[in-house]
Short mmCIF file of C-alpha atoms and ligand atoms in Angstrom, two decimals:
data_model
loop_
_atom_site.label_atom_id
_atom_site.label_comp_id
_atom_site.label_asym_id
_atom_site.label_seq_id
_atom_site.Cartn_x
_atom_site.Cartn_y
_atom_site.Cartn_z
CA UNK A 1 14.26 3.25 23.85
CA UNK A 2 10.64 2.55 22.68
CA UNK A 3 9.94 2.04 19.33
CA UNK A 4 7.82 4.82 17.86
CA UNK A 5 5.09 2.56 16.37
CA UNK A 6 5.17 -1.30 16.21
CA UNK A 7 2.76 -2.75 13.55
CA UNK A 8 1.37 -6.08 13.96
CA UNK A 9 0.24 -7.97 10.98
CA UNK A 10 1.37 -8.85 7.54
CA UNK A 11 -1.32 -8.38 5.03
CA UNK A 12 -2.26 -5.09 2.87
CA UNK A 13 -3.32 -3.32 6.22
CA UNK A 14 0.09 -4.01 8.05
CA UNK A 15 2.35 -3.27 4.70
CA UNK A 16 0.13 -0.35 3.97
CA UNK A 17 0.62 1.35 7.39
CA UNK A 18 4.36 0.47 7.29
CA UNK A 19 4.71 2.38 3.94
CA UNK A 20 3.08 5.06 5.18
CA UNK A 21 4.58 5.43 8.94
CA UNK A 22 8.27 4.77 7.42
CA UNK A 23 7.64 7.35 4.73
CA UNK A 24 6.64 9.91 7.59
CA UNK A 25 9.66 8.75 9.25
CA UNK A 26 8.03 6.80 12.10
CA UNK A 27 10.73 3.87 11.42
CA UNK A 28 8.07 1.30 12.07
CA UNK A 29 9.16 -2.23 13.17
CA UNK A 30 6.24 -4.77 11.61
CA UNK A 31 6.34 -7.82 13.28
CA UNK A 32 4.87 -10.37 10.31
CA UNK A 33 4.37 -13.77 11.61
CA UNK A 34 6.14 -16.95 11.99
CA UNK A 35 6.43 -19.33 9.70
CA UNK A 36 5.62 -22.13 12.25
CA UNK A 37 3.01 -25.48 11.72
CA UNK A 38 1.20 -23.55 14.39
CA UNK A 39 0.15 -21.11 11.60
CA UNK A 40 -0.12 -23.35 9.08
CA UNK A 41 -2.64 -25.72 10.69
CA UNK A 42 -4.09 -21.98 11.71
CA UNK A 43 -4.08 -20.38 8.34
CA UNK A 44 -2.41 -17.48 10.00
CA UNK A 45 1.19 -17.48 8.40
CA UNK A 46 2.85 -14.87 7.21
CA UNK A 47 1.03 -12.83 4.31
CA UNK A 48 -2.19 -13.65 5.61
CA UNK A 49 -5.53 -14.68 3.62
CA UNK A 50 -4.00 -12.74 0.44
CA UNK A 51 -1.36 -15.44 -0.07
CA UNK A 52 -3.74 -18.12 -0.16
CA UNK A 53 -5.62 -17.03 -3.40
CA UNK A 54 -4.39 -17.07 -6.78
CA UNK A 55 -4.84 -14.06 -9.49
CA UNK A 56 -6.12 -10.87 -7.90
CA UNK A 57 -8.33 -9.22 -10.82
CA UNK A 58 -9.92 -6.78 -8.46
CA UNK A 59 -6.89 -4.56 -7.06
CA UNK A 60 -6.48 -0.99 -8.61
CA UNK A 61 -3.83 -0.55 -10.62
CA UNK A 62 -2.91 -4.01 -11.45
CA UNK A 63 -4.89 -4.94 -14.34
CA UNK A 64 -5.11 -8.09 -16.57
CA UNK A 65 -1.75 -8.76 -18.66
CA UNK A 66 1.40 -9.68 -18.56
CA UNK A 67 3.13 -8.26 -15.17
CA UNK A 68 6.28 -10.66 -16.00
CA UNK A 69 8.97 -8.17 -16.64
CA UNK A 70 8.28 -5.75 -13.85
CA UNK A 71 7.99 -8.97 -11.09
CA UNK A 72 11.45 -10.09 -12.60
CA UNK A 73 13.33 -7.23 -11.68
CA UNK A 74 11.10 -6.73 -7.78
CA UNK A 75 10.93 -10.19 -6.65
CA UNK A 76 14.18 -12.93 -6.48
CA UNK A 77 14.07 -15.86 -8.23
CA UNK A 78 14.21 -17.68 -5.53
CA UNK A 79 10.96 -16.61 -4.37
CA UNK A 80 8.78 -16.20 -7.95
CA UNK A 81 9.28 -20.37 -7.79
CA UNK A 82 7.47 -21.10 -4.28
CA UNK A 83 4.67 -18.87 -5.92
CA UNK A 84 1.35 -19.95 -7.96
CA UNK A 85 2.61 -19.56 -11.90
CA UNK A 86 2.20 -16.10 -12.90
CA UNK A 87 -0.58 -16.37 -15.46
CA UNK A 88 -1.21 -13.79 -18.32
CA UNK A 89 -3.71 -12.73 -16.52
CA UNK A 90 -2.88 -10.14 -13.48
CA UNK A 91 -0.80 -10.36 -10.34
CA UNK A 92 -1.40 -13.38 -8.38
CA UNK A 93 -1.97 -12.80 -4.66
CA UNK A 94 1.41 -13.98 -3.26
CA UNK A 95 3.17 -11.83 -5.49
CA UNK A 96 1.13 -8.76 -4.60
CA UNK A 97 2.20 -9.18 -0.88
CA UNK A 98 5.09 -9.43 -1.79
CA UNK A 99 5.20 -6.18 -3.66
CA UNK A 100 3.54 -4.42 -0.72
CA UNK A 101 6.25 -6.32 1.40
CA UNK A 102 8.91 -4.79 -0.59
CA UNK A 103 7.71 -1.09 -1.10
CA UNK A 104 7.49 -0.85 2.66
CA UNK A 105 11.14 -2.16 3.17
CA UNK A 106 12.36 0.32 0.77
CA UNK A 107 11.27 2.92 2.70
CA UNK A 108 12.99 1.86 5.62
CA UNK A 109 10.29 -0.79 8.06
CA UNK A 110 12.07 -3.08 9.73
CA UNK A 111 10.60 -6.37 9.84
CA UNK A 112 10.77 -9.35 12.49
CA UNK A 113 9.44 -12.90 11.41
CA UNK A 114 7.56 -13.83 14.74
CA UNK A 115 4.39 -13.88 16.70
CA UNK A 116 3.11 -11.20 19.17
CA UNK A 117 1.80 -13.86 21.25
CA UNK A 118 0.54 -10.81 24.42
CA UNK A 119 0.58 -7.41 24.91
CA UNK A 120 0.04 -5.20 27.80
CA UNK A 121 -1.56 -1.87 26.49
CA UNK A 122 -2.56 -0.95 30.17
CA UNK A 123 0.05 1.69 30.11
CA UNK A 124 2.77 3.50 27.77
CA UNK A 125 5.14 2.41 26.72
CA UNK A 126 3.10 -0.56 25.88
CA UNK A 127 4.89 -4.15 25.87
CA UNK A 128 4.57 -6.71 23.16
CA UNK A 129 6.18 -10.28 24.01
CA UNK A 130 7.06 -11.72 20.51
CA UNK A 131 7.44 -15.81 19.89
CA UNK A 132 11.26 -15.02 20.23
CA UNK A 133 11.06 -14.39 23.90
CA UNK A 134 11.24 -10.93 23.73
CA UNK A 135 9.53 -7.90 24.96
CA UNK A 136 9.27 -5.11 22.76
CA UNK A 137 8.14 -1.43 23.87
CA UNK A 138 6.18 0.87 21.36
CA UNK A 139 4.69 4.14 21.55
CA UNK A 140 2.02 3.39 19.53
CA UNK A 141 0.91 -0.10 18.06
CA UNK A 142 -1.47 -0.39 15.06
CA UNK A 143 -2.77 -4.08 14.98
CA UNK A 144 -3.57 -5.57 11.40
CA UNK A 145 -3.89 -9.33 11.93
CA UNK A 146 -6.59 -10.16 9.86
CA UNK A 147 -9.39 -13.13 9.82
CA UNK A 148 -9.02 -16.54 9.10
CA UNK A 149 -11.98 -18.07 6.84
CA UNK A 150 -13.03 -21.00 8.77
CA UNK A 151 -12.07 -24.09 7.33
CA UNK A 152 -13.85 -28.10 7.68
CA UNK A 153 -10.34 -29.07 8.78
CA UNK A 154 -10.68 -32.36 6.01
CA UNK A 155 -6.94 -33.30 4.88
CA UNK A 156 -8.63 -33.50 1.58
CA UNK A 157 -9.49 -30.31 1.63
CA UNK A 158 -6.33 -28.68 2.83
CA UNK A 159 -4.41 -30.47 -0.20
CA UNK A 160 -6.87 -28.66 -2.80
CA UNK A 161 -6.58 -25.15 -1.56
CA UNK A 162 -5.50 -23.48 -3.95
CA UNK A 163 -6.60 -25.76 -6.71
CA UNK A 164 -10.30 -25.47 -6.26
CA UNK A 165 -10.56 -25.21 -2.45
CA UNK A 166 -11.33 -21.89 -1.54
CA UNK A 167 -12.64 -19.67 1.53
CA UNK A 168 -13.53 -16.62 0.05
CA UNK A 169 -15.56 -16.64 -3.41
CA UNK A 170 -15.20 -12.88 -4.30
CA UNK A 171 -11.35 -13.63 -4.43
CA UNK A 172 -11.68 -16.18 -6.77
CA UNK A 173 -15.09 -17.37 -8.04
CA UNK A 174 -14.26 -15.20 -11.42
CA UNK A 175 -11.35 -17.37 -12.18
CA UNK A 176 -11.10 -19.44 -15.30
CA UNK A 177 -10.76 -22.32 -13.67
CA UNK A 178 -14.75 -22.24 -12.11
CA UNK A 179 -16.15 -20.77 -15.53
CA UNK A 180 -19.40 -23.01 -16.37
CA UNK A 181 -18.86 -25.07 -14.33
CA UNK A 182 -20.70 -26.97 -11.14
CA UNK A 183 -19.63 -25.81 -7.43
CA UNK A 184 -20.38 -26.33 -4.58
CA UNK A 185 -20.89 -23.22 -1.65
CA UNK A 186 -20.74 -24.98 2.63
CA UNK A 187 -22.52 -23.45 5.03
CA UNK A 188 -26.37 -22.25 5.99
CA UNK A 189 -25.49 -18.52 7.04
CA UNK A 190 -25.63 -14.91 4.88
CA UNK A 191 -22.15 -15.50 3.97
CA UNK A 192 -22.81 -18.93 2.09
CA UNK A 193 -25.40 -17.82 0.12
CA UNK A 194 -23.97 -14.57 0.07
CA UNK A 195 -21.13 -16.84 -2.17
CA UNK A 196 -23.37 -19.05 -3.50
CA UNK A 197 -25.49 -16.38 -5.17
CA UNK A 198 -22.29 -13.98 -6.54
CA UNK A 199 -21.11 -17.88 -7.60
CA UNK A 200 -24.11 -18.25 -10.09
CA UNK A 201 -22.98 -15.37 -11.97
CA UNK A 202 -20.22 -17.71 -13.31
CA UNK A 203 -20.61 -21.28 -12.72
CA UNK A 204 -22.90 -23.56 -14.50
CA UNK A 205 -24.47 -24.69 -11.03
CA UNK A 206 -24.23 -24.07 -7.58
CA UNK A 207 -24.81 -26.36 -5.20
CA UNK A 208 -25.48 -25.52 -1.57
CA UNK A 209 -24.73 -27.69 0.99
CA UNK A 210 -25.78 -26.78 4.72
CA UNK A 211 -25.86 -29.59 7.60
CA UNK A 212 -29.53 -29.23 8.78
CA UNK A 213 -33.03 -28.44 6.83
CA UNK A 214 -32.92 -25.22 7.84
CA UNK A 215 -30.87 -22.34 6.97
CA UNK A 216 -29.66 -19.77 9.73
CA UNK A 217 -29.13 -16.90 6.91
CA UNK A 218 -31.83 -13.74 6.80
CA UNK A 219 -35.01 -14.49 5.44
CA UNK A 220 -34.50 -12.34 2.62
CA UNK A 221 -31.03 -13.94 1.85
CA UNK A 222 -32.94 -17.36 2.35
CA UNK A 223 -35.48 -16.45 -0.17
CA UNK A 224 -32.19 -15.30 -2.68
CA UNK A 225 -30.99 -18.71 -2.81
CA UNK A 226 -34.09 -20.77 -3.13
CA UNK A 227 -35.54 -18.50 -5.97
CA UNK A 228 -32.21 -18.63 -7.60
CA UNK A 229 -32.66 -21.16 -10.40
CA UNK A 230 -29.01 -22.05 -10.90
CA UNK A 231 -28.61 -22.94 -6.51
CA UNK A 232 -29.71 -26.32 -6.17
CA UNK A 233 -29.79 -26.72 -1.63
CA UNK A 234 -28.65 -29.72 -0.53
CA UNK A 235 -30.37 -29.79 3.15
CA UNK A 236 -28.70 -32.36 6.06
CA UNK A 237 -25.25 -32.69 4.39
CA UNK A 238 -21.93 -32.49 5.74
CA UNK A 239 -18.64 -33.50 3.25
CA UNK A 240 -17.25 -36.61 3.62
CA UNK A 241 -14.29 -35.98 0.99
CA UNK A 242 -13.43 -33.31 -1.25
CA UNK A 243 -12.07 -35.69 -4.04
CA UNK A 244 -9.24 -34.22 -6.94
CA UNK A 245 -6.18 -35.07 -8.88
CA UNK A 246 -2.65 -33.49 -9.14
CA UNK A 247 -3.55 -31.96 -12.77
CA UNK A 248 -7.09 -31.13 -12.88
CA UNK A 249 -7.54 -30.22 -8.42
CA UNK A 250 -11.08 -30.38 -7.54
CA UNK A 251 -13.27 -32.51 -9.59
CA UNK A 252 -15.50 -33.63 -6.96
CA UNK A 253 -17.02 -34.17 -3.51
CA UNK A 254 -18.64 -36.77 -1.29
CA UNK A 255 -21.45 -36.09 1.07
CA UNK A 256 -22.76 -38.04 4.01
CA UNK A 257 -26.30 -37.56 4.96
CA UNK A 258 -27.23 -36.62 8.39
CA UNK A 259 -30.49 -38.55 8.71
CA UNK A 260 -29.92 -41.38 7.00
CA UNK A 261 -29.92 -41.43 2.99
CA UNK A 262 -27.06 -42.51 0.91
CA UNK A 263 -24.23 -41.32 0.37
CA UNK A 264 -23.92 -38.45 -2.77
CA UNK A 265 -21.07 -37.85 -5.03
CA UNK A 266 -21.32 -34.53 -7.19
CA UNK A 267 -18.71 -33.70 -9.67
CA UNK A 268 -17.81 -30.07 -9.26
CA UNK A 269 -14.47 -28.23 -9.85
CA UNK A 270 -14.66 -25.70 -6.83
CA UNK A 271 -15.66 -25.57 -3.29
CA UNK A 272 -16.10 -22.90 -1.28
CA UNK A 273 -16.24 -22.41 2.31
CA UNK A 274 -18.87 -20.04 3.89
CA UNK A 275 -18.33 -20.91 7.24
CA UNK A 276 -17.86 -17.62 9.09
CA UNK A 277 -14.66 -16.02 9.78
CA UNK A 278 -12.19 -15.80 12.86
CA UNK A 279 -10.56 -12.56 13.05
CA UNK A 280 -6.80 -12.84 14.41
CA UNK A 281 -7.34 -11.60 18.13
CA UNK A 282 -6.61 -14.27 20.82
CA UNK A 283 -3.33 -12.52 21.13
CA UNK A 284 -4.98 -9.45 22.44
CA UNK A 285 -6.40 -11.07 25.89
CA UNK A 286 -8.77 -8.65 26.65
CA UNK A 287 -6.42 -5.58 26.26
CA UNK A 288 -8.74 -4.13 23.88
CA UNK A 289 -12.45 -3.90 23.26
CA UNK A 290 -13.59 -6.55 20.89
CA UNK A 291 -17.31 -7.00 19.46
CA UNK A 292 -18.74 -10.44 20.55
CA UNK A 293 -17.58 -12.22 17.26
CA UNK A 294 -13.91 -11.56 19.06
CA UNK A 295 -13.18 -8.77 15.75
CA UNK A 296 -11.44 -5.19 17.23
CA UNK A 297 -13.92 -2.03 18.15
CA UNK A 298 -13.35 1.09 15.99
CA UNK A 299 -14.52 3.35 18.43
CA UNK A 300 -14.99 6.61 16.22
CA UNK A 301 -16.41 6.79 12.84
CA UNK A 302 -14.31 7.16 10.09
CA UNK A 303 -11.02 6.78 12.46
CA UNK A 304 -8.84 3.72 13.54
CA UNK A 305 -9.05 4.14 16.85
CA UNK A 306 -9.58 1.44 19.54
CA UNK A 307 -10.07 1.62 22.71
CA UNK A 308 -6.61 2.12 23.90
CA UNK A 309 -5.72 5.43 23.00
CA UNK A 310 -2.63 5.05 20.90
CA UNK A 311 -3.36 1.69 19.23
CA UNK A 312 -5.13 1.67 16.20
CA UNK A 313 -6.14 -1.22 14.30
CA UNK A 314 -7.01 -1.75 10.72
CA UNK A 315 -8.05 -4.50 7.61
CA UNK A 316 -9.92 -7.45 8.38
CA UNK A 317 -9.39 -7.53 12.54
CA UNK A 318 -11.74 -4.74 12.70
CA UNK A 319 -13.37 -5.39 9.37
CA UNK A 320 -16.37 -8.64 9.37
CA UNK A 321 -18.15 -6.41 6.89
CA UNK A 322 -16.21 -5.63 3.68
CA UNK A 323 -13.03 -7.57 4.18
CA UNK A 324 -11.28 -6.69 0.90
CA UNK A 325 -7.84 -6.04 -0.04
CA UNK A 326 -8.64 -2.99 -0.80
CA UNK A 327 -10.18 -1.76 1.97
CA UNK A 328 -7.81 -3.41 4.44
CA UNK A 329 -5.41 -1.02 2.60
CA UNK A 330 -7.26 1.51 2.87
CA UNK A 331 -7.91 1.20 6.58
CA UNK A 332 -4.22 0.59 6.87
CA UNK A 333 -3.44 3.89 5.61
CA UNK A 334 -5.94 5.43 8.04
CA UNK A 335 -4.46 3.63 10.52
CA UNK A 336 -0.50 4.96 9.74
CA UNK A 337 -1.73 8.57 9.52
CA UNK A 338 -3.75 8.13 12.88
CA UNK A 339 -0.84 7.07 14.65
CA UNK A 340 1.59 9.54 12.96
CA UNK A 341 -0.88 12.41 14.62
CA UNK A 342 -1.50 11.05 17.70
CA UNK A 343 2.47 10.46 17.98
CA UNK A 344 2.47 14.50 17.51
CA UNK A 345 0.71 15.25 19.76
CA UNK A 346 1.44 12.24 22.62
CA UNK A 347 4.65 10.91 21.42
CA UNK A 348 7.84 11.65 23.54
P1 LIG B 1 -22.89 -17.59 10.44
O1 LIG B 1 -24.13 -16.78 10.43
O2 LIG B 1 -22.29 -17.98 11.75
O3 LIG B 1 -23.21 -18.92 9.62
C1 LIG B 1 -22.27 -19.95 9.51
C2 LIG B 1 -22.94 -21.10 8.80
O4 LIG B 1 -21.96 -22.10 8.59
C3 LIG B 1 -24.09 -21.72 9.59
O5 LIG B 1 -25.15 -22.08 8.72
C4 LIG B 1 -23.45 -22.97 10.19
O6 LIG B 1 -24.33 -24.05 10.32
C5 LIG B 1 -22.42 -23.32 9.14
N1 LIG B 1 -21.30 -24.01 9.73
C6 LIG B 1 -20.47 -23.55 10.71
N2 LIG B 1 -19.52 -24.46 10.97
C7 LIG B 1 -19.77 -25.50 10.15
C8 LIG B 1 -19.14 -26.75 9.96
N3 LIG B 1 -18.05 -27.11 10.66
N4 LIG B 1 -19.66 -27.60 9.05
C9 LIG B 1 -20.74 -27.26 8.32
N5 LIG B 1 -21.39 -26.08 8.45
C10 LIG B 1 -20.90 -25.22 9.35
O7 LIG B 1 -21.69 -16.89 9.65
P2 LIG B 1 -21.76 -15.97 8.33
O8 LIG B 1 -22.70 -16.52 7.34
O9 LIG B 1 -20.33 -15.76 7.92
O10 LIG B 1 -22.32 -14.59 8.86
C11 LIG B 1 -21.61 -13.87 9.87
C12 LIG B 1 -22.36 -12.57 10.16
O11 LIG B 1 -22.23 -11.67 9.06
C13 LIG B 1 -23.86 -12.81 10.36
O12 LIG B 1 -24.29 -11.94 11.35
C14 LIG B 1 -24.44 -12.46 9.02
O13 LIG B 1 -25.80 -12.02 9.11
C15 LIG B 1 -23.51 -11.33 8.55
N6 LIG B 1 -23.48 -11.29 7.08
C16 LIG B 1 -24.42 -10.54 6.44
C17 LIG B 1 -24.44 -10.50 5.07
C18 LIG B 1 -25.46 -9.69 4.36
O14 LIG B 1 -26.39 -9.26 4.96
N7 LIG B 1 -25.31 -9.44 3.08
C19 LIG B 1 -23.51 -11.22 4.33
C20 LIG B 1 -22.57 -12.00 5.00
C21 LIG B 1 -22.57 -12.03 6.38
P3 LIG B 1 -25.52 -24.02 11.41
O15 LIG B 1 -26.56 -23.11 10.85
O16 LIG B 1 -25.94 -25.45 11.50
O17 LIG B 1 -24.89 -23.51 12.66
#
């Protein structure tokens, strides 16, 4: 027997749609991830981008304070100590997965820890081939993979994330930890200075470092950043180290010049990628209709629908625009009601 809906994903769109299906009985089977070096090296494991920031300040109904009592009693031991320390201060980002993770198992998802790793959507039921070796048959599929922020790929870098290393200012520039103080923003395009700029509301400086003398961002994003006293741009850069310690994490970062000039060392206590984004579809293969930057086609306003009829996708696959938790959450409820009426009307 086909499953009724298989979700694909593990971030606030997948947990959101498997709340919803399994509370409209659609006994959704969610297959999260693996927890293989594949992913790691990828930054696609389990949990997605979520996991990888600390305090989440920004996510209705979980306000500043002291969340300690409630997480005891949701989340096993076991599991609060392979999290960031629960500060005073909100949930942390792990721990809100988790939650979502939880709430959707209570009402009855199944989960499987692998990979999708191909699908044939060509015709029903369709056929997902997990990392197990298996072939699962759905219905209906909602996909909710996600983006990856693009990373330099510096081993320096991957031991600070987390500790100053970050892809995704918004997340994190309000943190404590970046308060007053000097950062640095990579990358030349709207997203960098996008950063850069929403950076300058809380660091003492921001520097931005792009790779040649000219930046590829809008001219009116361009003009942003040089008219912004507090971004100091660093033209024909690339990073040479991110440097740090165990207690403090970033304190620094060496540059190389591109055409010639000495090296630079700037003391800064967060760097932040704006690099561009990969969404999570090389899975897909061409079985759906993707925009040229590889993200998932809604193909109706204000719907989930792709261009399968059947799967829906929702959160940051579809989503180069907004790319909150929020909204992936939002789009993943969309996404569990769009199934659970098309299911009405199509399902078996
Ligand atoms: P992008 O336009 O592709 O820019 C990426 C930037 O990162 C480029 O400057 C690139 O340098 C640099 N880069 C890439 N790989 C690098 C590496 N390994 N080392 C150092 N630098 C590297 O990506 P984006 O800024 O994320 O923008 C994506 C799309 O979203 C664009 O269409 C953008 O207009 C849009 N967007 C719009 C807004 C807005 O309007 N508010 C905000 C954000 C994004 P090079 O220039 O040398 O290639």
């Amino acid at each position: 027997m086909p499953e009724k809906l298989i979700i694909i994903g593990s971030g606030p769109a997948a947990w959101t749609s498997a709340i919803y299906s399994a509370r409209a009985e659609l006994k959704p089977l969610v297959f999260e991830g693996a927890y293989s070096d594949e992913n790691r090296i990828a930054g696609t494991l389990p949990l997605g981008q979520l996991a990888l920031t600390t305090e989440v300040e920004n996510y209705p109904g979980f306000p500043a304070g002291d969340l300690e009592g409630y997480l005891d009693s949701a989340l096993p031991k076991e599991k609060r100590m392979e999290m960031p320390p629960h500060g005073k201060d909100g949930v942390n980002g792990p721990e809100l997965l988790e939650l979502m993770r939880q709430q959707a198992v209570n009402f009855g998802a199944r989960i499987i820890t692998e990979d999708i790793r191909r699908v044939d959507f060509s015709k029903r039921p369709f056929r997902l081939n997990a990392s197990d070796s298996k072939t699962y048959e759905a219905e209906s599929v909602i996909v909710a993979t996600g983006a990856r922020a693009n990373y330099l790929g510096l081993p320096s870098e991957e031991k600070y994330k987390n500790r100053g290393v970050s892809g995704c200012a918004v997340c994190d520039g309000a943190l404590p930890r970046f308060r007053n103080k000097p950062l640095a923003v990579i990358g030349g395009g709207d997203s960098a200075i996008e950063e850069a700029t929403y950076l300058t509301k809380f660091a003492s400086k921001v520097y931005l470092v792009h790779r040649r003398d000219k930046l590829r961002a809008s001219k009116i994003m361009a003009e942003r950043a040089e008219s912004n006293a507090k971004i100091e741009l660093l033209w024909n850069r690339t990073v040479d180290e991110v440097q740090g310690n165990d207690r403090e994490g970033v304190t620094g970062v060496r540059l190389k010049s591109t055409v010639g000039e000495a090296d630079l060392e700037l003391p800064i206590s967060g760097f932040f990628l704006g690099i561009g984004h990969t969404p999570n579809t090389a899975f897909l293969q061409g079985a759906l209709e993707l925009t040229d930057k590889g993200y998932v086609v809604w193909t109706a306003a204000m719907r989930t629908y792709t261009s399968v009829p059947g799967v829906f996708a929702a959160g940051d696959v579809a989503d180069d625009y907004y790319r909150q938790a929020i909204t992936a959450a939002g789009t993943g409820c969309m996404a569990a009601l769009d199934a659970e009426r098309w299911l009405a009307e199509h399902g078996t």
